[in-house]
């Protein structure tokens, strides 16, 4: 009987594979691994590196895992603007491929904190995409994930703004979340997460609030960025 069950599961599995073959999310080529990437696209997309920090940065280090343009752009936009959660397994498989290069993850007892969305924006979108991208992967690593910051208002896109405009745009935009009268990040080594790193201004603003709230250290981890490629 168990054998028959196993057999039917195999047949169903093959039928499923036949109906919905696994395709690379970038080029559409058939791949054997479910939610996997083809080797060529993985090579293109995966680019684990430490980003250069501005002087006086609140971060100990910021790590980016992949390049954005022509690689993760479509998947991230599908998730954010078209609410296609079907992009998530592909992003998770990329995190898994990047992991061997993230040995430092084990060196501290991290508390992961995602970049917050303004509440009204999150309600309209239905989720915080950064949280969704990293959630299952972090759970498997047994790294706790919590909300440590709130975004007090909507901020403008940073791209194209002058440094002064960026600063104005971000002033007072983030606050630390408190529990029992103290910030949840107090005394913790924070792993601060974002989906995309562009100018870095939002990350810095959040890093500073985390430090002011008593975080021991803040390390950044971003899924995609086009900064410091081929360093
Ligand atoms: Zn491909």
mmCIF file of C-alpha atoms and ligand atoms in Angstrom:
data_model
loop_
_atom_site.group_PDB
_atom_site.id
_atom_site.type_symbol
_atom_site.label_atom_id
_atom_site.label_comp_id
_atom_site.label_asym_id
_atom_site.label_seq_id
_atom_site.Cartn_x
_atom_site.Cartn_y
_atom_site.Cartn_z
ATOM 1 C CA UNK A 1 0.000 0.000 0.000
ATOM 2 C CA UNK A 2 2.681 2.577 0.914
ATOM 3 C CA UNK A 3 4.401 1.647 -2.319
ATOM 4 C CA UNK A 4 1.261 2.363 -4.295
ATOM 5 C CA UNK A 5 0.907 5.683 -2.504
ATOM 6 C CA UNK A 6 4.495 6.546 -3.337
ATOM 7 C CA UNK A 7 3.956 5.566 -6.943
ATOM 8 C CA UNK A 8 0.871 7.707 -7.316
ATOM 9 C CA UNK A 9 2.693 10.611 -5.726
ATOM 10 C CA UNK A 10 5.491 10.167 -8.266
ATOM 11 C CA UNK A 11 3.016 10.068 -11.110
ATOM 12 C CA UNK A 12 1.201 13.132 -9.826
ATOM 13 C CA UNK A 13 4.528 14.875 -9.363
ATOM 14 C CA UNK A 14 5.564 14.119 -12.926
ATOM 15 C CA UNK A 15 2.208 15.263 -14.217
ATOM 16 C CA UNK A 16 2.589 18.497 -12.261
ATOM 17 C CA UNK A 17 6.089 18.958 -13.706
ATOM 18 C CA UNK A 18 4.661 18.341 -17.157
ATOM 19 C CA UNK A 19 1.922 20.927 -16.683
ATOM 20 C CA UNK A 20 4.105 23.483 -14.923
ATOM 21 C CA UNK A 21 7.756 22.910 -15.796
ATOM 22 C CA UNK A 22 10.275 24.894 -13.752
ATOM 23 C CA UNK A 23 11.613 27.796 -15.721
ATOM 24 C CA UNK A 24 14.397 30.245 -15.009
ATOM 25 C CA UNK A 25 12.756 33.525 -13.928
ATOM 26 C CA UNK A 26 15.139 35.588 -16.061
ATOM 27 C CA UNK A 27 15.410 33.805 -19.413
ATOM 28 C CA UNK A 28 12.566 31.280 -19.221
ATOM 29 C CA UNK A 29 14.832 28.300 -19.919
ATOM 30 C CA UNK A 30 13.826 24.952 -18.413
ATOM 31 C CA UNK A 31 15.560 24.224 -15.113
ATOM 32 C CA UNK A 32 15.507 20.962 -13.175
ATOM 33 C CA UNK A 33 15.332 22.561 -9.754
ATOM 34 C CA UNK A 34 11.930 23.964 -8.777
ATOM 35 C CA UNK A 35 12.115 27.767 -8.356
ATOM 36 C CA UNK A 36 15.713 27.563 -9.482
ATOM 37 C CA UNK A 37 17.682 29.745 -11.868
ATOM 38 C CA UNK A 38 19.597 28.578 -14.902
ATOM 39 C CA UNK A 39 23.358 28.585 -14.386
ATOM 40 C CA UNK A 40 24.017 31.499 -16.763
ATOM 41 C CA UNK A 41 21.412 33.790 -15.187
ATOM 42 C CA UNK A 42 22.498 32.846 -11.696
ATOM 43 C CA UNK A 43 26.040 33.865 -12.631
ATOM 44 C CA UNK A 44 24.706 37.193 -13.919
ATOM 45 C CA UNK A 45 22.421 37.895 -10.984
ATOM 46 C CA UNK A 46 24.399 36.676 -8.012
ATOM 47 C CA UNK A 47 26.983 39.167 -6.884
ATOM 48 C CA UNK A 48 27.593 38.965 -3.154
ATOM 49 C CA UNK A 49 29.678 41.932 -2.063
ATOM 50 C CA UNK A 50 30.261 44.444 0.659
ATOM 51 C CA UNK A 51 29.148 47.937 -0.301
ATOM 52 C CA UNK A 52 31.329 50.941 0.383
ATOM 53 C CA UNK A 53 30.026 53.032 3.274
ATOM 54 C CA UNK A 54 29.790 56.816 3.501
ATOM 55 C CA UNK A 55 31.970 58.514 6.134
ATOM 56 C CA UNK A 56 30.380 58.370 9.580
ATOM 57 C CA UNK A 57 28.021 55.563 8.555
ATOM 58 C CA UNK A 58 25.813 54.014 11.240
ATOM 59 C CA UNK A 59 26.527 50.604 9.686
ATOM 60 C CA UNK A 60 29.332 48.215 10.482
ATOM 61 C CA UNK A 61 28.929 46.714 7.025
ATOM 62 C CA UNK A 62 26.318 46.607 4.280
ATOM 63 C CA UNK A 63 26.131 43.529 2.069
ATOM 64 C CA UNK A 64 24.350 43.251 -1.254
ATOM 65 C CA UNK A 65 23.549 39.858 -2.718
ATOM 66 C CA UNK A 66 22.735 40.468 -6.344
ATOM 67 C CA UNK A 67 22.580 43.030 -9.083
ATOM 68 C CA UNK A 68 19.304 44.770 -9.769
ATOM 69 C CA UNK A 69 18.975 45.978 -13.325
ATOM 70 C CA UNK A 70 18.180 43.253 -15.870
ATOM 71 C CA UNK A 71 18.436 40.670 -13.113
ATOM 72 C CA UNK A 72 16.138 41.087 -10.132
ATOM 73 C CA UNK A 73 14.301 44.159 -11.299
ATOM 74 C CA UNK A 74 11.389 42.279 -12.852
ATOM 75 C CA UNK A 75 10.877 39.881 -9.934
ATOM 76 C CA UNK A 76 11.003 42.671 -7.351
ATOM 77 C CA UNK A 77 8.637 44.879 -9.345
ATOM 78 C CA UNK A 78 6.257 41.946 -9.874
ATOM 79 C CA UNK A 79 6.170 41.445 -6.137
ATOM 80 C CA UNK A 80 5.901 45.103 -5.150
ATOM 81 C CA UNK A 81 3.629 46.584 -7.763
ATOM 82 C CA UNK A 82 1.739 43.576 -9.096
ATOM 83 C CA UNK A 83 1.598 41.682 -5.798
ATOM 84 C CA UNK A 84 2.918 38.535 -7.458
ATOM 85 C CA UNK A 85 4.021 36.466 -4.494
ATOM 86 C CA UNK A 86 4.977 33.792 -7.040
ATOM 87 C CA UNK A 87 8.275 35.732 -7.285
ATOM 88 C CA UNK A 88 9.171 34.807 -3.701
ATOM 89 C CA UNK A 89 10.467 31.229 -4.210
ATOM 90 C CA UNK A 90 12.895 32.497 -6.880
ATOM 91 C CA UNK A 91 14.183 35.167 -4.523
ATOM 92 C CA UNK A 92 14.540 32.637 -1.739
ATOM 93 C CA UNK A 93 16.504 30.287 -3.948
ATOM 94 C CA UNK A 94 18.832 33.199 -4.722
ATOM 95 C CA UNK A 95 19.298 33.855 -0.985
ATOM 96 C CA UNK A 96 20.210 30.198 -0.562
ATOM 97 C CA UNK A 97 22.786 30.414 -3.347
ATOM 98 C CA UNK A 98 24.295 33.557 -1.778
ATOM 99 C CA UNK A 99 24.506 32.045 1.660
ATOM 100 C CA UNK A 100 27.910 30.304 1.430
ATOM 101 C CA UNK A 101 29.440 33.777 1.031
ATOM 102 C CA UNK A 102 27.748 35.104 4.157
ATOM 103 C CA UNK A 103 29.847 33.358 6.800
ATOM 104 C CA UNK A 104 29.675 36.455 9.013
ATOM 105 C CA UNK A 105 25.957 35.755 9.597
ATOM 106 C CA UNK A 106 26.978 33.187 12.203
ATOM 107 C CA UNK A 107 29.351 35.478 14.054
ATOM 108 C CA UNK A 108 26.694 37.454 15.926
ATOM 109 C CA UNK A 109 23.386 36.764 17.553
ATOM 110 C CA UNK A 110 21.489 38.912 15.071
ATOM 111 C CA UNK A 111 18.013 40.339 15.363
ATOM 112 C CA UNK A 112 16.717 41.008 11.849
ATOM 113 C CA UNK A 113 14.694 44.166 11.238
ATOM 114 C CA UNK A 114 13.115 45.027 7.866
ATOM 115 C CA UNK A 115 12.953 48.551 6.476
ATOM 116 C CA UNK A 116 9.430 49.701 7.341
ATOM 117 C CA UNK A 117 6.783 50.931 4.925
ATOM 118 C CA UNK A 118 4.415 53.720 5.797
ATOM 119 C CA UNK A 119 1.343 52.020 7.318
ATOM 120 C CA UNK A 120 -1.063 53.260 4.638
ATOM 121 C CA UNK A 121 1.255 52.030 1.887
ATOM 122 C CA UNK A 122 1.628 48.629 3.509
ATOM 123 C CA UNK A 123 -2.127 48.362 3.865
ATOM 124 C CA UNK A 124 -2.618 49.156 0.186
ATOM 125 C CA UNK A 125 0.077 46.685 -0.883
ATOM 126 C CA UNK A 126 -1.016 44.052 1.585
ATOM 127 C CA UNK A 127 2.468 43.262 2.863
ATOM 128 C CA UNK A 128 5.959 44.556 3.506
ATOM 129 C CA UNK A 129 7.890 43.004 0.614
ATOM 130 C CA UNK A 130 11.262 43.086 2.385
ATOM 131 C CA UNK A 131 9.824 41.100 5.256
ATOM 132 C CA UNK A 132 8.328 38.543 2.850
ATOM 133 C CA UNK A 133 11.535 38.179 0.850
ATOM 134 C CA UNK A 134 13.687 37.298 3.857
ATOM 135 C CA UNK A 135 11.174 35.723 6.254
ATOM 136 C CA UNK A 136 11.321 31.992 5.436
ATOM 137 C CA UNK A 137 15.037 32.029 4.797
ATOM 138 C CA UNK A 138 15.747 33.689 8.165
ATOM 139 C CA UNK A 139 13.439 31.276 9.911
ATOM 140 C CA UNK A 140 15.446 28.368 8.529
ATOM 141 C CA UNK A 141 18.629 30.031 9.847
ATOM 142 C CA UNK A 142 16.914 30.597 13.206
ATOM 143 C CA UNK A 143 17.563 34.323 13.000
ATOM 144 C CA UNK A 144 14.610 36.120 14.624
ATOM 145 C CA UNK A 145 12.855 38.762 12.552
ATOM 146 C CA UNK A 146 10.978 41.606 14.166
ATOM 147 C CA UNK A 147 9.728 45.065 13.370
ATOM 148 C CA UNK A 148 12.022 47.515 15.090
ATOM 149 C CA UNK A 149 11.181 50.726 13.245
ATOM 150 C CA UNK A 150 8.102 52.509 11.963
ATOM 151 C CA UNK A 151 7.919 54.940 9.065
ATOM 152 C CA UNK A 152 6.081 58.013 10.317
ATOM 153 C CA UNK A 153 5.132 59.338 6.906
ATOM 154 C CA UNK A 154 5.475 58.661 3.233
ATOM 155 C CA UNK A 155 8.842 59.683 1.832
ATOM 156 C CA UNK A 156 9.608 60.623 -1.766
ATOM 157 C CA UNK A 157 11.707 58.375 -3.977
ATOM 158 C CA UNK A 158 15.315 59.298 -3.296
ATOM 159 C CA UNK A 159 16.556 59.003 -6.846
ATOM 160 C CA UNK A 160 17.250 62.375 -8.448
ATOM 161 C CA UNK A 161 17.142 64.361 -5.206
ATOM 162 C CA UNK A 162 20.073 66.474 -4.058
ATOM 163 C CA UNK A 163 21.796 65.530 -0.783
ATOM 164 C CA UNK A 164 20.010 68.406 1.001
ATOM 165 C CA UNK A 165 16.622 67.339 -0.398
ATOM 166 C CA UNK A 166 17.297 63.762 0.647
ATOM 167 C CA UNK A 167 18.077 64.808 4.170
ATOM 168 C CA UNK A 168 14.925 66.916 4.357
ATOM 169 C CA UNK A 169 12.885 64.097 2.899
ATOM 170 C CA UNK A 170 14.095 61.697 5.583
ATOM 171 C CA UNK A 171 14.178 63.961 8.621
ATOM 172 C CA UNK A 172 12.038 62.432 11.353
ATOM 173 C CA UNK A 173 10.751 59.809 8.920
ATOM 174 C CA UNK A 174 11.608 56.824 11.136
ATOM 175 C CA UNK A 175 11.156 56.008 14.825
ATOM 176 C CA UNK A 176 12.119 53.037 16.946
ATOM 177 C CA UNK A 177 9.320 50.759 18.120
ATOM 178 C CA UNK A 178 9.157 50.359 21.887
ATOM 179 C CA UNK A 179 7.923 47.478 23.958
ATOM 180 C CA UNK A 180 7.505 47.766 27.693
ATOM 181 C CA UNK A 181 8.952 51.276 27.586
ATOM 182 C CA UNK A 182 12.173 50.432 25.719
ATOM 183 C CA UNK A 183 13.167 50.091 22.064
ATOM 184 C CA UNK A 184 12.989 46.487 20.847
ATOM 185 C CA UNK A 185 16.415 46.900 19.207
ATOM 186 C CA UNK A 186 18.148 48.074 22.387
ATOM 187 C CA UNK A 187 21.276 46.086 23.224
ATOM 188 C CA UNK A 188 20.979 43.926 20.090
ATOM 189 C CA UNK A 189 23.126 43.356 17.021
ATOM 190 C CA UNK A 190 20.785 44.340 14.228
ATOM 191 C CA UNK A 191 20.658 42.808 10.767
ATOM 192 C CA UNK A 192 18.853 45.519 8.853
ATOM 193 C CA UNK A 193 17.093 44.336 5.688
ATOM 194 C CA UNK A 194 16.077 46.094 2.518
ATOM 195 C CA UNK A 195 15.015 44.876 -0.913
ATOM 196 C CA UNK A 196 16.940 47.408 -3.014
ATOM 197 C CA UNK A 197 19.850 49.688 -2.245
ATOM 198 C CA UNK A 198 19.973 52.770 -4.471
ATOM 199 C CA UNK A 199 21.330 55.934 -2.878
ATOM 200 C CA UNK A 200 21.705 54.380 0.573
ATOM 201 C CA UNK A 201 20.086 57.428 2.194
ATOM 202 C CA UNK A 202 17.111 55.495 3.572
ATOM 203 C CA UNK A 203 19.416 52.817 4.985
ATOM 204 C CA UNK A 204 21.570 55.449 6.673
ATOM 205 C CA UNK A 205 18.581 57.255 8.146
ATOM 206 C CA UNK A 206 17.277 53.959 9.563
ATOM 207 C CA UNK A 207 20.731 52.952 10.806
ATOM 208 C CA UNK A 208 21.056 56.175 12.752
ATOM 209 C CA UNK A 209 17.656 55.728 14.408
ATOM 210 C CA UNK A 210 18.598 52.134 15.311
ATOM 211 C CA UNK A 211 21.880 53.274 16.885
ATOM 212 C CA UNK A 212 20.155 56.085 18.782
ATOM 213 C CA UNK A 213 17.651 53.535 20.069
ATOM 214 C CA UNK A 214 20.537 51.590 21.603
ATOM 215 C CA UNK A 215 21.378 48.947 18.986
ATOM 216 C CA UNK A 216 24.856 47.515 19.683
ATOM 217 C CA UNK A 217 25.679 47.308 15.997
ATOM 218 C CA UNK A 218 23.854 47.539 12.689
ATOM 219 C CA UNK A 219 24.763 45.397 9.694
ATOM 220 C CA UNK A 220 22.876 45.870 6.432
ATOM 221 C CA UNK A 221 21.718 43.113 4.108
ATOM 222 C CA UNK A 222 20.086 44.079 0.824
ATOM 223 C CA UNK A 223 18.803 41.744 -1.828
ATOM 224 C CA UNK A 224 19.689 43.811 -4.872
ATOM 225 C CA UNK A 225 21.873 46.764 -5.757
ATOM 226 C CA UNK A 226 23.877 48.067 -8.683
ATOM 227 C CA UNK A 227 26.406 49.783 -6.420
ATOM 228 C CA UNK A 228 30.017 48.684 -6.204
ATOM 229 C CA UNK A 229 29.680 45.983 -8.809
ATOM 230 C CA UNK A 230 32.936 44.286 -9.922
ATOM 231 C CA UNK A 231 34.916 45.735 -7.021
HETATM 232 ZN ZN1 LIG B 1 18.161 31.883 -17.162
#
